[in-house]
Tab-separated table of C-alpha atoms in Angstrom:
chain	number	residue	atom	x	y	z
A	14	MET	CA	-3.147	2.793	18.353
A	15	LYS	CA	-2.262	3.395	14.710
A	16	ALA	CA	-1.266	0.466	12.517
A	17	ARG	CA	-0.410	-0.046	8.877
A	18	ILE	CA	-0.967	-3.276	6.986
A	19	ILE	CA	0.772	-3.810	3.681
A	20	VAL	CA	-0.546	-6.564	1.419
A	21	THR	CA	1.622	-7.600	-1.535
A	22	LEU	CA	1.472	-10.374	-4.088
A	23	LYS	CA	3.677	-13.372	-3.377
A	24	THR	CA	6.782	-13.828	-5.532
A	25	GLY	CA	5.924	-15.711	-8.700
A	26	VAL	CA	2.304	-14.576	-8.803
A	27	LEU	CA	1.642	-12.694	-12.039
A	28	ASP	CA	0.779	-9.005	-11.637
A	29	PRO	CA	-0.826	-7.666	-14.838
A	30	GLN	CA	-1.712	-4.388	-13.086
A	31	GLY	CA	1.961	-3.857	-12.224
A	32	LYS	CA	2.940	-4.660	-15.820
A	33	ALA	CA	0.422	-2.096	-17.097
A	34	ILE	CA	1.861	0.556	-14.760
A	35	GLU	CA	5.376	-0.309	-15.964
A	36	SER	CA	4.319	0.178	-19.608
A	37	ALA	CA	2.499	3.407	-18.749
A	38	LEU	CA	5.580	4.800	-16.976
A	39	LYS	CA	7.724	3.944	-20.021
A	40	SER	CA	5.230	5.626	-22.344
A	41	PHE	CA	5.489	8.741	-20.119
A	42	GLY	CA	9.234	8.772	-20.818
A	43	ILE	CA	10.309	7.281	-17.496
A	44	GLN	CA	12.749	4.657	-18.761
A	45	ASP	CA	14.819	3.768	-15.644
A	46	VAL	CA	12.036	1.680	-14.179
A	47	GLY	CA	12.376	-2.092	-14.009
A	48	SER	CA	9.608	-4.235	-12.617
A	49	VAL	CA	6.585	-2.708	-10.867
A	50	ARG	CA	4.325	-4.661	-8.539
A	51	GLN	CA	1.229	-3.190	-6.978
A	52	GLY	CA	-0.150	-3.930	-3.545
A	53	LYS	CA	-2.579	-2.495	-1.022
A	54	VAL	CA	-2.084	-0.547	2.178
A	55	PHE	CA	-4.549	-0.236	5.048
A	56	ASP	CA	-4.147	2.412	7.750
A	57	ILE	CA	-6.130	1.166	10.709
A	58	GLU	CA	-6.874	2.732	14.073
A	59	VAL	CA	-7.055	-0.014	16.705
A	60	GLU	CA	-8.771	0.629	20.044
A	61	GLY	CA	-6.967	-0.090	23.316
A	62	SER	CA	-3.293	0.230	24.217
A	63	ASP	CA	-2.260	-3.440	24.403
A	64	ARG	CA	0.211	-3.932	21.582
A	65	ALA	CA	0.034	-7.741	21.561
A	66	ALA	CA	-3.779	-7.703	21.512
A	67	ALA	CA	-3.749	-5.186	18.655
A	68	GLU	CA	-1.344	-7.370	16.686
A	69	ALA	CA	-3.572	-10.425	17.239
A	70	THR	CA	-6.653	-8.467	16.114
A	71	LEU	CA	-4.895	-7.250	12.977
A	72	LYS	CA	-3.610	-10.736	12.177
A	73	THR	CA	-7.179	-12.060	12.334
A	74	ALA	CA	-8.336	-9.168	10.131
A	75	CYS	CA	-5.664	-10.017	7.532
A	76	GLU	CA	-6.404	-13.738	7.517
A	77	LYS	CA	-10.174	-13.284	7.358
A	78	LEU	CA	-10.598	-10.295	5.081
A	79	LEU	CA	-7.705	-8.105	4.045
A	80	ALA	CA	-5.350	-10.575	2.369
A	81	ASN	CA	-5.885	-13.635	0.226
A	82	THR	CA	-3.144	-15.742	1.808
A	83	VAL	CA	-3.065	-18.130	-1.148
A	84	VAL	CA	-1.488	-15.494	-3.374
A	85	GLU	CA	-0.687	-12.580	-1.039
A	86	ASN	CA	1.663	-11.805	1.830
A	87	TYR	CA	0.885	-9.286	4.519
A	88	ALA	CA	3.010	-7.246	6.899
A	89	ILE	CA	1.710	-5.550	10.045
A	90	GLU	CA	3.454	-2.426	11.354
A	91	ILE	CA	2.231	-0.963	14.637
A	92	ALA	CA	3.268	2.645	15.269
B	27	MET	CA	17.640	-0.406	-6.521
B	28	LYS	CA	14.411	-1.381	-4.816
B	29	ALA	CA	11.914	1.291	-3.848
B	30	ARG	CA	8.464	1.363	-2.325
B	31	ILE	CA	5.925	4.087	-2.970
B	32	ILE	CA	2.945	4.420	-0.662
B	33	VAL	CA	-0.019	6.471	-1.880
B	34	THR	CA	-2.658	7.423	0.687
B	35	LEU	CA	-5.695	9.682	0.654
B	36	LYS	CA	-5.175	13.135	2.165
B	37	THR	CA	-6.768	13.820	5.522
B	38	GLY	CA	-10.352	14.955	5.103
B	39	VAL	CA	-10.885	13.159	1.807
B	40	LEU	CA	-13.768	10.697	2.167
B	41	ASP	CA	-12.819	7.026	1.829
B	42	PRO	CA	-15.940	4.909	1.195
B	43	GLN	CA	-13.786	1.842	0.499
B	44	GLY	CA	-12.165	2.174	3.928
B	45	LYS	CA	-15.603	2.583	5.508
B	46	ALA	CA	-16.811	-0.588	3.774
B	47	ILE	CA	-13.778	-2.516	5.076
B	48	GLU	CA	-14.447	-1.186	8.586
B	49	SER	CA	-18.058	-2.433	8.437
B	50	ALA	CA	-16.960	-5.787	7.010
B	51	LEU	CA	-14.408	-6.253	9.815
B	52	LYS	CA	-17.095	-5.491	12.399
B	53	SER	CA	-19.489	-7.960	10.774
B	54	PHE	CA	-16.689	-10.575	11.019
B	55	GLY	CA	-16.665	-10.003	14.776
B	56	ILE	CA	-13.553	-7.810	14.861
B	57	GLN	CA	-14.815	-4.991	17.078
B	58	ASP	CA	-11.616	-3.235	18.243
B	59	VAL	CA	-11.120	-1.527	14.916
B	60	GLY	CA	-11.639	2.209	14.623
B	61	SER	CA	-11.212	3.961	11.308
B	62	VAL	CA	-9.787	2.184	8.271
B	63	ARG	CA	-8.321	4.005	5.269
B	64	GLN	CA	-7.108	2.238	2.179
B	65	GLY	CA	-4.200	3.208	-0.001
B	66	LYS	CA	-1.937	1.755	-2.661
B	67	VAL	CA	1.602	0.482	-2.574
B	68	PHE	CA	3.985	0.149	-5.525
B	69	ASP	CA	7.169	-1.914	-5.300
B	70	ILE	CA	9.411	-0.623	-8.036
B	71	GLU	CA	12.813	-1.746	-9.245
B	72	VAL	CA	14.805	1.285	-10.417
B	73	GLU	CA	17.825	0.870	-12.674
B	74	GLY	CA	21.180	2.409	-11.763
B	75	SER	CA	22.760	2.984	-8.364
B	76	ASP	CA	22.416	6.759	-8.003
B	77	ARG	CA	20.053	7.279	-5.082
B	78	ALA	CA	19.272	10.912	-5.853
B	79	ALA	CA	18.539	10.124	-9.501
B	80	ALA	CA	16.265	7.256	-8.462
B	81	GLU	CA	14.404	9.517	-6.078
B	82	ALA	CA	13.930	12.132	-8.822
B	83	THR	CA	12.663	9.447	-11.237
B	84	LEU	CA	10.177	8.126	-8.675
B	85	LYS	CA	8.985	11.609	-7.819
B	86	THR	CA	8.220	12.221	-11.504
B	87	ALA	CA	6.439	8.850	-11.665
B	88	CYS	CA	4.274	9.787	-8.679
B	89	GLU	CA	3.410	13.242	-9.979
B	90	LYS	CA	2.645	12.032	-13.516
B	91	LEU	CA	0.936	8.705	-12.944
B	92	LEU	CA	0.894	6.985	-9.577
B	93	ALA	CA	-0.753	9.572	-7.346
B	94	ASN	CA	-3.521	12.095	-7.871
B	95	THR	CA	-1.899	14.912	-5.924
B	96	VAL	CA	-5.190	16.787	-5.578
B	97	VAL	CA	-6.525	14.182	-3.153
B	98	GLU	CA	-3.564	11.885	-2.436
B	99	ASN	CA	-0.223	12.026	-0.672
B	100	TYR	CA	2.718	9.876	-1.609
B	101	ALA	CA	5.796	8.684	0.256
B	102	ILE	CA	8.916	7.299	-1.412
B	103	GLU	CA	11.114	4.810	0.479
B	104	ILE	CA	14.327	3.681	-1.164
B	105	ALA	CA	15.842	0.496	0.277
């Protein structure tokens, strides 16, 4: 089963990388861009066909490794 | 207008970072995970309300800065 996990910074957490991208875009002449925030995406192949089990596995993966839940949110999408 | 850009490695391009995450998950006792591939996500605020113009702006941003189109694909989602 294919799944996608998107990890983004929580609102209010500073994102210097995003700010740098925003400045870079402006220096490339792309002016219509407001704020930019960068996150991570993980495309994961989960074994088995039980959707609920896959979601539980992915939740554990996020909590233990993929996201720092102090400053990041995660979203799990199962295809 | 809010938009999300997802940049992922093209099929066939090696992803050592994804492989490392896969091994780490397995060492954490999460065994049901097959392949893992990592990508990047950009949440961008685009000025103006013209959807087509926003899409054109974001496409330029991807081609010029956000994605390396030799080895990466990008997808633009406008909310």
